[in-house]
Amino acid sequence: MKRVYYILTCLVVILICGCNNTDSISDNVDIITIDFDNCESVAMSDLFTKIEVIELEGNSESYLKGPHLIEIYNGKIYLKDQHAVFVFNSDGKFLYNTKQRRGNAGNEYFAVNDFCVIDNNVCIMDYDGSVYVYDSVLNLNELYHVPMNGVLFYKEIVNLNNDILVLSGPAKGDTLVWNCYSKSKDKIVETHYLSGIRGGGINYGRNKAYITNDNLAIYRLPDNGYSYYNINRDDYTMAERFRYDVGKYSFNPSKVDKNESIVSYIDEHERDLVVAMETQINNNFILCRLGYPLVYIEDSNTLPPNCLSFYSLNNGKHRVVNNVFENNKSIIGFDYMDDNCLYSYNDYYFANQFMYEESLLDEKSKKILKNINDETNALIFKYYFRNDIL
């Protein structure tokens, strides 16, 4: 049987990073407290108009082993799987992958630490800041060499605008470095140092997600959830806009004894940890998946794994999809927000684990779910939001 790959365990990673000096980013920001004990339970039909299931074509060139990055661009689905990017059309038909461009030649990359899509071209970022831009027939259109500038290795990249790429990575100590690189000037035009820890302790969790359509960069701080930074597109300066606090459910790294491993701490203090697994923002609300990693706690007073949670920035209303509680269903995989829908990748093939309402599925999607088996490559779930939600 196809190896069960828990994306959840990959999302909860240990990041020890840093540098001793940091930019002075103001702490005078709005702090949003998410009260998980006081929330409105809603059905999926209260949030979504329909759910579509896309089956990705499976063959020797397209079979996925465990992707952990997704991007949607002009209807195409881009997935990072190991050291290649796989591309499918909106119907799940396989188009190409970048495997044959991995090597040691001048037009080849060594590793896919991250990728982004620009004008239908796949931009692969290597650990040393080399950015390879390939078209759909894998011609190398551009190659950029971004200086390390104090970074130990580059982890993530985002395309901020037509000229600026933002690359991030750890430095020595407890700091994450974000470098704004100008393609036209071939140099770094702005650098930001962000502390990985508030209040001391061990850094635990992912370090960023980006939302470029709202000029926001999202940065995880392990002891209080997420911080949202606004990037000025004119001079690339950054200011913290707001952050949210997960309160008593948060993981406080300062509680971990220096002689104690994080793994042993979690084993003994499972209820201390709720992780915001993925978060996106669309003007007026936060979308997040929260839960206890690796374990399922049946106590009705605690959150189950992968709870799908919505928090409105406009009215402060917190809503949790009740399908998780009633049917023991959860979203498996990673999420991506695109205009009017949420994408989720799945390769854990037990239909009762998928989060959906039968009435929201079309006949094609129902048929796909009925026929999944060991040979199924992967599924993409598309959850279409109601207009009044967005």
mmCIF file of C-alpha atoms in Angstrom:
data_model
loop_
_atom_site.group_PDB
_atom_site.id
_atom_site.type_symbol
_atom_site.label_atom_id
_atom_site.label_comp_id
_atom_site.label_asym_id
_atom_site.label_seq_id
_atom_site.Cartn_x
_atom_site.Cartn_y
_atom_site.Cartn_z
ATOM 1 C CA MET A 1 0.000 0.000 0.000
ATOM 2 C CA LYS A 2 1.140 3.509 -0.743
ATOM 3 C CA ARG A 3 3.220 4.847 2.104
ATOM 4 C CA VAL A 4 1.117 7.005 4.399
ATOM 5 C CA TYR A 5 2.707 10.418 4.509
ATOM 6 C CA TYR A 6 1.608 12.711 7.262
ATOM 7 C CA ILE A 7 2.084 16.255 6.026
ATOM 8 C CA LEU A 8 1.222 17.320 9.558
ATOM 9 C CA THR A 9 4.499 15.995 10.904
ATOM 10 C CA CYS A 10 6.423 17.824 8.201
ATOM 11 C CA LEU A 11 4.727 21.093 8.986
ATOM 12 C CA VAL A 12 5.822 20.913 12.633
ATOM 13 C CA VAL A 13 9.571 21.306 12.234
ATOM 14 C CA ILE A 14 12.374 22.541 14.433
ATOM 15 C CA LEU A 15 13.987 25.741 13.299
ATOM 16 C CA ILE A 16 17.067 26.983 15.112
ATOM 17 C CA CYS A 17 18.163 30.121 13.414
ATOM 18 C CA GLY A 18 19.412 33.563 13.938
ATOM 19 C CA CYS A 19 21.734 36.489 14.214
ATOM 20 C CA ASN A 20 22.529 38.784 17.125
ATOM 21 C CA ASN A 21 21.371 42.151 15.762
ATOM 22 C CA THR A 22 17.810 42.802 14.679
ATOM 23 C CA ASP A 23 15.887 45.601 13.042
ATOM 24 C CA SER A 24 13.790 47.562 15.512
ATOM 25 C CA ILE A 25 10.278 46.663 14.377
ATOM 26 C CA SER A 26 7.662 48.291 16.585
ATOM 27 C CA ASP A 27 5.758 46.198 19.111
ATOM 28 C CA ASN A 28 2.894 48.710 19.112
ATOM 29 C CA VAL A 29 0.578 46.519 17.084
ATOM 30 C CA ASP A 30 -2.869 45.031 17.548
ATOM 31 C CA ILE A 31 -2.777 41.702 19.349
ATOM 32 C CA ILE A 32 -5.706 39.479 18.391
ATOM 33 C CA THR A 33 -6.529 36.800 20.954
ATOM 34 C CA ILE A 34 -8.139 33.659 19.582
ATOM 35 C CA ASP A 35 -10.440 32.201 22.244
ATOM 36 C CA PHE A 36 -10.846 28.540 21.354
ATOM 37 C CA ASP A 37 -13.237 27.982 24.246
ATOM 38 C CA ASN A 38 -15.701 30.535 22.896
ATOM 39 C CA CYS A 39 -16.350 29.943 19.230
ATOM 40 C CA GLU A 40 -19.236 29.389 16.871
ATOM 41 C CA SER A 41 -19.590 25.912 15.398
ATOM 42 C CA VAL A 42 -20.581 26.041 11.720
ATOM 43 C CA ALA A 43 -21.170 23.581 8.909
ATOM 44 C CA MET A 44 -19.100 23.536 5.727
ATOM 45 C CA SER A 45 -22.158 24.725 3.803
ATOM 46 C CA ASP A 46 -22.091 27.893 5.924
ATOM 47 C CA LEU A 47 -18.664 28.689 4.469
ATOM 48 C CA PHE A 48 -18.470 26.991 1.073
ATOM 49 C CA THR A 49 -20.761 26.731 -1.950
ATOM 50 C CA LYS A 50 -19.193 23.588 -3.377
ATOM 51 C CA ILE A 51 -16.260 21.202 -3.039
ATOM 52 C CA GLU A 52 -14.456 19.856 -6.078
ATOM 53 C CA VAL A 53 -12.077 16.899 -6.047
ATOM 54 C CA ILE A 54 -9.318 16.762 -8.679
ATOM 55 C CA GLU A 55 -7.484 13.488 -9.219
ATOM 56 C CA LEU A 56 -3.898 14.054 -10.342
ATOM 57 C CA GLU A 57 -2.796 11.863 -13.222
ATOM 58 C CA GLY A 58 -0.435 9.119 -12.158
ATOM 59 C CA ASN A 59 2.322 7.682 -14.346
ATOM 60 C CA SER A 60 6.068 7.051 -14.143
ATOM 61 C CA GLU A 61 6.806 10.766 -14.613
ATOM 62 C CA SER A 62 4.097 12.244 -12.402
ATOM 63 C CA TYR A 63 3.817 9.958 -9.370
ATOM 64 C CA LEU A 64 4.225 11.936 -6.130
ATOM 65 C CA LYS A 65 5.954 10.600 -3.031
ATOM 66 C CA GLY A 66 5.144 13.356 -0.563
ATOM 67 C CA PRO A 67 4.983 16.963 -1.781
ATOM 68 C CA HIS A 68 5.039 19.733 0.785
ATOM 69 C CA LEU A 69 4.599 22.960 -1.182
ATOM 70 C CA ILE A 70 1.767 23.989 -3.481
ATOM 71 C CA GLU A 71 1.128 26.995 -5.692
ATOM 72 C CA ILE A 72 -1.725 27.724 -8.088
ATOM 73 C CA TYR A 73 -0.964 29.966 -11.052
ATOM 74 C CA ASN A 74 -3.237 30.665 -14.055
ATOM 75 C CA GLY A 75 -5.205 27.523 -13.231
ATOM 76 C CA LYS A 76 -2.169 25.238 -13.143
ATOM 77 C CA ILE A 77 -1.204 23.263 -10.035
ATOM 78 C CA TYR A 78 2.469 23.359 -9.029
ATOM 79 C CA LEU A 79 3.743 20.914 -6.395
ATOM 80 C CA LYS A 80 7.211 20.554 -4.912
ATOM 81 C CA ASP A 81 8.034 16.892 -4.386
ATOM 82 C CA GLN A 82 11.529 16.088 -3.125
ATOM 83 C CA HIS A 83 13.923 17.835 -5.551
ATOM 84 C CA ALA A 84 11.570 18.596 -8.410
ATOM 85 C CA VAL A 85 8.510 20.695 -9.195
ATOM 86 C CA PHE A 86 5.558 18.862 -10.762
ATOM 87 C CA VAL A 87 3.017 20.736 -12.890
ATOM 88 C CA PHE A 88 -0.578 19.676 -13.601
ATOM 89 C CA ASN A 89 -3.392 21.470 -15.383
ATOM 90 C CA SER A 90 -6.673 22.408 -13.713
ATOM 91 C CA ASP A 91 -8.144 18.977 -14.546
ATOM 92 C CA GLY A 92 -5.231 17.112 -12.970
ATOM 93 C CA LYS A 93 -3.525 16.139 -16.228
ATOM 94 C CA PHE A 94 0.254 15.908 -15.834
ATOM 95 C CA LEU A 95 2.180 18.475 -17.887
ATOM 96 C CA TYR A 96 5.856 18.228 -16.866
ATOM 97 C CA ASN A 97 8.332 18.117 -14.010
ATOM 98 C CA THR A 98 11.802 19.596 -13.546
ATOM 99 C CA LYS A 99 13.668 16.370 -12.692
ATOM 100 C CA GLN A 100 15.853 16.438 -15.799
ATOM 101 C CA ARG A 101 17.194 19.875 -14.828
ATOM 102 C CA ARG A 102 18.726 18.616 -11.588
ATOM 103 C CA GLY A 103 22.477 18.172 -11.879
ATOM 104 C CA ASN A 104 25.818 19.958 -11.873
ATOM 105 C CA ALA A 105 25.777 21.785 -15.210
ATOM 106 C CA GLY A 106 25.513 25.547 -15.432
ATOM 107 C CA ASN A 107 21.807 25.443 -16.285
ATOM 108 C CA GLU A 108 20.972 22.859 -13.594
ATOM 109 C CA TYR A 109 20.033 23.163 -9.928
ATOM 110 C CA PHE A 110 21.213 20.993 -7.041
ATOM 111 C CA ALA A 111 18.184 21.156 -4.724
ATOM 112 C CA VAL A 112 14.719 22.712 -4.585
ATOM 113 C CA ASN A 113 14.740 24.495 -1.255
ATOM 114 C CA ASP A 114 11.720 26.481 -2.419
ATOM 115 C CA PHE A 115 10.070 27.657 -5.625
ATOM 116 C CA CYS A 116 7.700 30.293 -6.956
ATOM 117 C CA VAL A 117 5.958 30.872 -10.285
ATOM 118 C CA ILE A 118 6.467 34.014 -12.385
ATOM 119 C CA ASP A 119 4.708 34.482 -15.738
ATOM 120 C CA ASN A 120 4.166 30.710 -16.084
ATOM 121 C CA ASN A 121 7.877 30.095 -15.461
ATOM 122 C CA VAL A 122 9.047 27.908 -12.561
ATOM 123 C CA CYS A 123 11.639 29.659 -10.376
ATOM 124 C CA ILE A 124 13.653 27.165 -8.352
ATOM 125 C CA MET A 125 15.706 28.475 -5.446
ATOM 126 C CA ASP A 126 18.772 26.497 -4.339
ATOM 127 C CA TYR A 127 20.164 26.636 -0.816
ATOM 128 C CA ASP A 128 22.956 29.056 -1.862
ATOM 129 C CA GLY A 129 20.586 31.678 -3.264
ATOM 130 C CA SER A 130 20.857 30.624 -6.899
ATOM 131 C CA VAL A 131 17.485 31.142 -8.579
ATOM 132 C CA TYR A 132 16.873 29.197 -11.805
ATOM 133 C CA VAL A 133 13.957 30.317 -14.010
ATOM 134 C CA TYR A 134 12.680 27.583 -16.361
ATOM 135 C CA ASP A 135 9.943 27.762 -18.973
ATOM 136 C CA SER A 136 7.493 24.949 -19.700
ATOM 137 C CA VAL A 137 9.977 23.116 -21.943
ATOM 138 C CA LEU A 138 12.689 23.522 -19.272
ATOM 139 C CA ASN A 139 14.802 26.081 -21.068
ATOM 140 C CA LEU A 140 16.744 28.210 -18.565
ATOM 141 C CA ASN A 141 15.471 31.746 -19.159
ATOM 142 C CA GLU A 142 17.188 33.481 -16.237
ATOM 143 C CA LEU A 143 19.712 32.691 -13.511
ATOM 144 C CA TYR A 144 20.151 34.954 -10.479
ATOM 145 C CA HIS A 145 22.836 34.636 -7.803
ATOM 146 C CA VAL A 146 21.551 36.271 -4.621
ATOM 147 C CA PRO A 147 24.335 37.090 -2.086
ATOM 148 C CA MET A 148 24.163 35.173 1.190
ATOM 149 C CA ASN A 149 24.398 38.395 3.231
ATOM 150 C CA GLY A 150 24.772 36.619 6.587
ATOM 151 C CA VAL A 151 22.353 33.791 5.787
ATOM 152 C CA LEU A 152 23.538 30.258 6.541
ATOM 153 C CA PHE A 153 21.350 28.873 3.750
ATOM 154 C CA TYR A 154 18.245 30.073 1.966
ATOM 155 C CA LYS A 155 14.977 28.323 2.797
ATOM 156 C CA GLU A 156 12.176 30.265 1.149
ATOM 157 C CA ILE A 157 11.455 32.610 -1.742
ATOM 158 C CA VAL A 158 8.554 34.785 -2.836
ATOM 159 C CA ASN A 159 8.037 37.026 -5.846
ATOM 160 C CA LEU A 160 7.069 40.422 -4.400
ATOM 161 C CA ASN A 161 6.673 42.267 -7.709
ATOM 162 C CA ASN A 162 8.128 42.376 -11.213
ATOM 163 C CA ASP A 163 11.578 43.259 -9.906
ATOM 164 C CA ILE A 164 11.888 42.098 -6.297
ATOM 165 C CA LEU A 165 12.415 38.570 -5.017
ATOM 166 C CA VAL A 166 12.350 38.101 -1.238
ATOM 167 C CA LEU A 167 14.572 35.280 0.016
ATOM 168 C CA SER A 168 14.679 34.164 3.634
ATOM 169 C CA GLY A 169 16.902 31.911 5.694
ATOM 170 C CA PRO A 170 18.468 31.414 9.125
ATOM 171 C CA ALA A 171 21.592 33.131 10.398
ATOM 172 C CA LYS A 172 23.610 32.379 13.523
ATOM 173 C CA GLY A 173 21.688 32.618 16.767
ATOM 174 C CA ASP A 174 17.936 33.131 16.852
ATOM 175 C CA THR A 175 17.206 35.365 13.864
ATOM 176 C CA LEU A 176 15.626 34.926 10.471
ATOM 177 C CA VAL A 177 16.974 37.088 7.626
ATOM 178 C CA TRP A 178 14.785 38.347 4.800
ATOM 179 C CA ASN A 179 16.688 39.782 1.819
ATOM 180 C CA CYS A 180 14.895 41.841 -0.826
ATOM 181 C CA TYR A 181 16.797 41.209 -4.066
ATOM 182 C CA SER A 182 16.385 43.419 -7.146
ATOM 183 C CA LYS A 183 16.655 41.454 -10.388
ATOM 184 C CA SER A 184 17.248 44.592 -12.460
ATOM 185 C CA LYS A 185 19.976 45.944 -10.154
ATOM 186 C CA ASP A 186 21.394 42.491 -9.333
ATOM 187 C CA LYS A 187 21.772 43.333 -5.662
ATOM 188 C CA ILE A 188 20.021 43.205 -2.299
ATOM 189 C CA VAL A 189 18.179 46.486 -1.783
ATOM 190 C CA GLU A 190 16.809 45.861 1.728
ATOM 191 C CA THR A 191 17.504 43.395 4.555
ATOM 192 C CA HIS A 192 15.292 42.579 7.542
ATOM 193 C CA TYR A 193 16.318 40.681 10.658
ATOM 194 C CA LEU A 194 13.461 39.101 12.600
ATOM 195 C CA SER A 195 13.923 37.496 15.990
ATOM 196 C CA GLY A 196 12.877 33.852 16.065
ATOM 197 C CA ILE A 197 11.886 33.981 19.713
ATOM 198 C CA ARG A 198 9.812 36.257 21.911
ATOM 199 C CA GLY A 199 10.559 35.753 25.582
ATOM 200 C CA GLY A 200 13.414 33.313 25.123
ATOM 201 C CA GLY A 201 13.435 29.543 24.760
ATOM 202 C CA ILE A 202 13.690 27.209 21.796
ATOM 203 C CA ASN A 203 12.326 28.210 18.402
ATOM 204 C CA TYR A 204 9.698 25.711 17.311
ATOM 205 C CA GLY A 205 7.607 25.852 14.176
ATOM 206 C CA ARG A 206 7.711 27.121 10.609
ATOM 207 C CA ASN A 207 9.063 30.584 10.074
ATOM 208 C CA LYS A 208 7.030 32.173 7.307
ATOM 209 C CA ALA A 209 4.219 32.229 4.853
ATOM 210 C CA TYR A 210 3.602 34.982 2.343
ATOM 211 C CA ILE A 211 0.574 36.809 1.031
ATOM 212 C CA THR A 212 1.677 39.062 -1.804
ATOM 213 C CA ASN A 213 -1.708 40.383 -2.957
ATOM 214 C CA ASP A 214 -2.106 42.257 0.340
ATOM 215 C CA ASN A 215 1.583 43.230 0.724
ATOM 216 C CA LEU A 216 1.751 41.024 3.802
ATOM 217 C CA ALA A 217 4.440 38.673 4.994
ATOM 218 C CA ILE A 218 3.377 36.206 7.687
ATOM 219 C CA TYR A 219 5.930 35.131 10.237
ATOM 220 C CA ARG A 220 5.391 32.454 12.862
ATOM 221 C CA LEU A 221 6.438 33.168 16.406
ATOM 222 C CA PRO A 222 6.158 29.910 18.312
ATOM 223 C CA ASP A 223 4.921 31.319 21.596
ATOM 224 C CA ASN A 224 2.091 33.452 20.265
ATOM 225 C CA GLY A 225 0.951 32.224 16.857
ATOM 226 C CA TYR A 226 1.587 34.478 13.859
ATOM 227 C CA SER A 227 2.767 38.001 13.187
ATOM 228 C CA TYR A 228 1.747 39.877 10.058
ATOM 229 C CA TYR A 229 4.181 42.330 8.495
ATOM 230 C CA ASN A 230 3.389 44.846 5.811
ATOM 231 C CA ILE A 231 6.065 45.234 3.113
ATOM 232 C CA ASN A 232 6.196 48.646 1.455
ATOM 233 C CA ARG A 233 6.488 48.021 -2.282
ATOM 234 C CA ASP A 234 8.162 51.371 -2.892
ATOM 235 C CA ASP A 235 11.131 51.159 -0.547
ATOM 236 C CA TYR A 236 10.768 47.529 0.743
ATOM 237 C CA THR A 237 10.730 48.586 4.380
ATOM 238 C CA MET A 238 8.702 46.448 6.754
ATOM 239 C CA ALA A 239 6.411 47.153 9.695
ATOM 240 C CA GLU A 240 4.482 44.733 11.878
ATOM 241 C CA ARG A 241 0.765 45.202 11.272
ATOM 242 C CA PHE A 242 -0.804 42.844 13.794
ATOM 243 C CA ARG A 243 -0.342 39.470 15.455
ATOM 244 C CA TYR A 244 -2.621 36.943 17.040
ATOM 245 C CA ASP A 245 -2.272 35.072 20.277
ATOM 246 C CA VAL A 246 -3.480 31.507 20.817
ATOM 247 C CA GLY A 247 -3.530 32.002 24.570
ATOM 248 C CA LYS A 248 -3.380 29.087 26.962
ATOM 249 C CA TYR A 249 -3.276 26.593 24.089
ATOM 250 C CA SER A 250 0.018 27.905 22.781
ATOM 251 C CA PHE A 251 3.362 26.182 23.050
ATOM 252 C CA ASN A 252 5.695 28.206 25.244
ATOM 253 C CA PRO A 253 9.299 27.332 24.330
ATOM 254 C CA SER A 254 10.606 28.878 27.540
ATOM 255 C CA LYS A 255 8.984 26.006 29.449
ATOM 256 C CA VAL A 256 11.386 23.515 27.894
ATOM 257 C CA ASP A 257 14.352 22.793 30.147
ATOM 258 C CA LYS A 258 17.723 23.197 28.465
ATOM 259 C CA ASN A 259 18.491 19.546 29.184
ATOM 260 C CA GLU A 260 15.130 18.340 27.867
ATOM 261 C CA SER A 261 14.376 17.623 24.227
ATOM 262 C CA ILE A 262 11.321 19.119 22.573
ATOM 263 C CA VAL A 263 10.137 15.623 21.607
ATOM 264 C CA SER A 264 10.157 14.421 25.220
ATOM 265 C CA TYR A 265 8.501 17.657 26.335
ATOM 266 C CA ILE A 266 5.623 17.183 23.885
ATOM 267 C CA ASP A 267 5.221 13.557 24.978
ATOM 268 C CA GLU A 268 4.728 14.688 28.563
ATOM 269 C CA HIS A 269 2.825 17.933 27.924
ATOM 270 C CA GLU A 270 0.635 17.175 24.910
ATOM 271 C CA ARG A 271 -2.128 19.545 25.977
ATOM 272 C CA ASP A 272 0.239 22.496 26.143
ATOM 273 C CA LEU A 273 0.691 22.523 22.383
ATOM 274 C CA VAL A 274 -1.608 23.821 19.707
ATOM 275 C CA VAL A 275 0.105 24.662 16.434
ATOM 276 C CA ALA A 276 -1.280 27.005 13.790
ATOM 277 C CA MET A 277 -0.419 24.709 10.913
ATOM 278 C CA GLU A 278 -1.306 26.951 7.982
ATOM 279 C CA THR A 279 -2.725 30.437 7.798
ATOM 280 C CA GLN A 280 -3.850 32.652 4.972
ATOM 281 C CA ILE A 281 -5.596 36.010 4.958
ATOM 282 C CA ASN A 282 -8.059 37.491 2.535
ATOM 283 C CA ASN A 283 -8.786 41.090 3.505
ATOM 284 C CA ASN A 284 -10.961 40.423 6.523
ATOM 285 C CA PHE A 285 -10.307 37.024 8.016
ATOM 286 C CA ILE A 286 -7.686 34.524 9.083
ATOM 287 C CA LEU A 287 -7.906 30.899 8.047
ATOM 288 C CA CYS A 288 -5.963 28.429 10.143
ATOM 289 C CA ARG A 289 -5.657 24.734 10.882
ATOM 290 C CA LEU A 290 -4.844 24.049 14.496
ATOM 291 C CA GLY A 291 -4.333 20.917 16.542
ATOM 292 C CA TYR A 292 -2.144 18.570 18.479
ATOM 293 C CA PRO A 293 0.523 17.011 16.241
ATOM 294 C CA LEU A 294 0.998 13.248 16.124
ATOM 295 C CA VAL A 295 -1.651 12.457 18.725
ATOM 296 C CA TYR A 296 -5.427 12.430 18.914
ATOM 297 C CA ILE A 297 -6.949 13.525 22.201
ATOM 298 C CA GLU A 298 -10.531 12.314 22.621
ATOM 299 C CA ASP A 299 -11.354 14.629 25.514
ATOM 300 C CA SER A 300 -14.247 16.763 24.261
ATOM 301 C CA ASN A 301 -12.770 19.823 25.949
ATOM 302 C CA THR A 302 -9.714 19.885 23.700
ATOM 303 C CA LEU A 303 -9.224 20.588 20.031
ATOM 304 C CA PRO A 304 -8.918 17.595 17.672
ATOM 305 C CA PRO A 305 -6.120 17.535 15.075
ATOM 306 C CA ASN A 306 -6.441 19.781 12.045
ATOM 307 C CA CYS A 307 -9.377 21.826 13.202
ATOM 308 C CA LEU A 308 -10.402 24.200 10.401
ATOM 309 C CA SER A 309 -10.818 27.601 12.030
ATOM 310 C CA PHE A 310 -11.905 31.024 10.729
ATOM 311 C CA TYR A 311 -11.383 34.309 12.547
ATOM 312 C CA SER A 312 -12.840 37.575 11.266
ATOM 313 C CA LEU A 313 -10.665 40.654 11.619
ATOM 314 C CA ASN A 314 -13.700 42.860 11.098
ATOM 315 C CA ASN A 315 -16.053 41.609 13.794
ATOM 316 C CA GLY A 316 -13.878 39.349 15.936
ATOM 317 C CA LYS A 317 -16.091 36.320 15.287
ATOM 318 C CA HIS A 318 -14.344 32.952 15.610
ATOM 319 C CA ARG A 319 -15.883 29.991 13.800
ATOM 320 C CA VAL A 320 -14.882 26.344 13.712
ATOM 321 C CA VAL A 321 -16.137 23.878 11.113
ATOM 322 C CA ASN A 322 -18.132 21.321 13.083
ATOM 323 C CA ASN A 323 -17.559 18.434 10.653
ATOM 324 C CA VAL A 324 -14.319 17.708 12.470
ATOM 325 C CA PHE A 325 -16.088 17.279 15.777
ATOM 326 C CA GLU A 326 -19.061 15.294 14.508
ATOM 327 C CA ASN A 327 -17.488 12.988 11.941
ATOM 328 C CA ASN A 328 -13.830 12.745 12.967
ATOM 329 C CA LYS A 329 -12.885 14.174 9.583
ATOM 330 C CA SER A 330 -9.925 16.408 8.966
ATOM 331 C CA ILE A 331 -8.029 18.106 6.199
ATOM 332 C CA ILE A 332 -4.924 16.086 5.408
ATOM 333 C CA GLY A 333 -2.144 17.924 3.645
ATOM 334 C CA PHE A 334 -1.393 21.577 3.176
ATOM 335 C CA ASP A 335 -3.601 24.515 2.287
ATOM 336 C CA TYR A 336 -3.356 27.271 -0.293
ATOM 337 C CA MET A 337 -5.734 30.214 -0.682
ATOM 338 C CA ASP A 338 -6.458 31.438 -4.199
ATOM 339 C CA ASP A 339 -8.965 34.274 -4.686
ATOM 340 C CA ASN A 340 -12.194 32.405 -4.019
ATOM 341 C CA CYS A 341 -11.191 28.928 -2.919
ATOM 342 C CA LEU A 342 -9.000 26.893 -0.615
ATOM 343 C CA TYR A 343 -6.834 24.092 -2.029
ATOM 344 C CA SER A 344 -5.776 21.072 0.009
ATOM 345 C CA TYR A 345 -3.493 18.261 -1.129
ATOM 346 C CA ASN A 346 -4.239 14.737 0.054
ATOM 347 C CA ASP A 347 -2.351 11.453 -0.235
ATOM 348 C CA TYR A 348 -3.750 9.682 2.832
ATOM 349 C CA TYR A 349 -6.433 7.527 1.288
ATOM 350 C CA PHE A 350 -9.134 6.888 3.818
ATOM 351 C CA ALA A 351 -12.252 8.684 2.619
ATOM 352 C CA ASN A 352 -13.609 9.177 6.128
ATOM 353 C CA GLN A 353 -10.557 11.340 6.854
ATOM 354 C CA PHE A 354 -11.416 13.867 4.151
ATOM 355 C CA MET A 355 -13.333 16.928 5.232
ATOM 356 C CA TYR A 356 -16.402 17.480 3.066
ATOM 357 C CA GLU A 357 -20.176 17.581 3.056
ATOM 358 C CA GLU A 358 -21.777 15.149 0.647
ATOM 359 C CA SER A 359 -24.234 17.762 -0.587
ATOM 360 C CA LEU A 360 -21.368 20.048 -1.698
ATOM 361 C CA LEU A 361 -19.745 17.417 -3.949
ATOM 362 C CA ASP A 362 -20.599 17.092 -7.630
ATOM 363 C CA GLU A 363 -21.093 13.636 -9.180
ATOM 364 C CA LYS A 364 -17.577 13.555 -10.639
ATOM 365 C CA SER A 365 -16.045 14.234 -7.238
ATOM 366 C CA LYS A 366 -18.194 11.589 -5.564
ATOM 367 C CA LYS A 367 -17.055 9.060 -8.170
ATOM 368 C CA ILE A 368 -13.384 9.932 -7.616
ATOM 369 C CA LEU A 369 -13.695 9.455 -3.849
ATOM 370 C CA LYS A 370 -15.504 6.164 -4.335
ATOM 371 C CA ASN A 371 -12.740 4.757 -6.543
ATOM 372 C CA ILE A 372 -9.543 5.817 -4.789
ATOM 373 C CA ASN A 373 -7.108 2.956 -4.265
ATOM 374 C CA ASP A 374 -3.425 2.134 -3.823
ATOM 375 C CA GLU A 375 -2.655 3.276 -7.373
ATOM 376 C CA THR A 376 -4.191 6.722 -6.910
ATOM 377 C CA ASN A 377 -1.512 9.360 -7.329
ATOM 378 C CA ALA A 378 -2.933 12.238 -5.293
ATOM 379 C CA LEU A 379 -6.054 14.323 -4.822
ATOM 380 C CA ILE A 380 -6.580 18.062 -4.748
ATOM 381 C CA PHE A 381 -9.621 19.340 -2.834
ATOM 382 C CA LYS A 382 -10.976 22.753 -3.829
ATOM 383 C CA TYR A 383 -13.274 24.427 -1.324
ATOM 384 C CA TYR A 384 -15.150 27.359 -2.922
ATOM 385 C CA PHE A 385 -16.030 30.137 -0.460
ATOM 386 C CA ARG A 386 -19.398 31.795 -0.267
ATOM 387 C CA ASN A 387 -19.244 35.401 -1.488
ATOM 388 C CA ASP A 388 -20.511 36.778 1.801
ATOM 389 C CA ILE A 389 -17.628 35.037 3.610
ATOM 390 C CA LEU A 390 -14.956 36.721 1.501
#
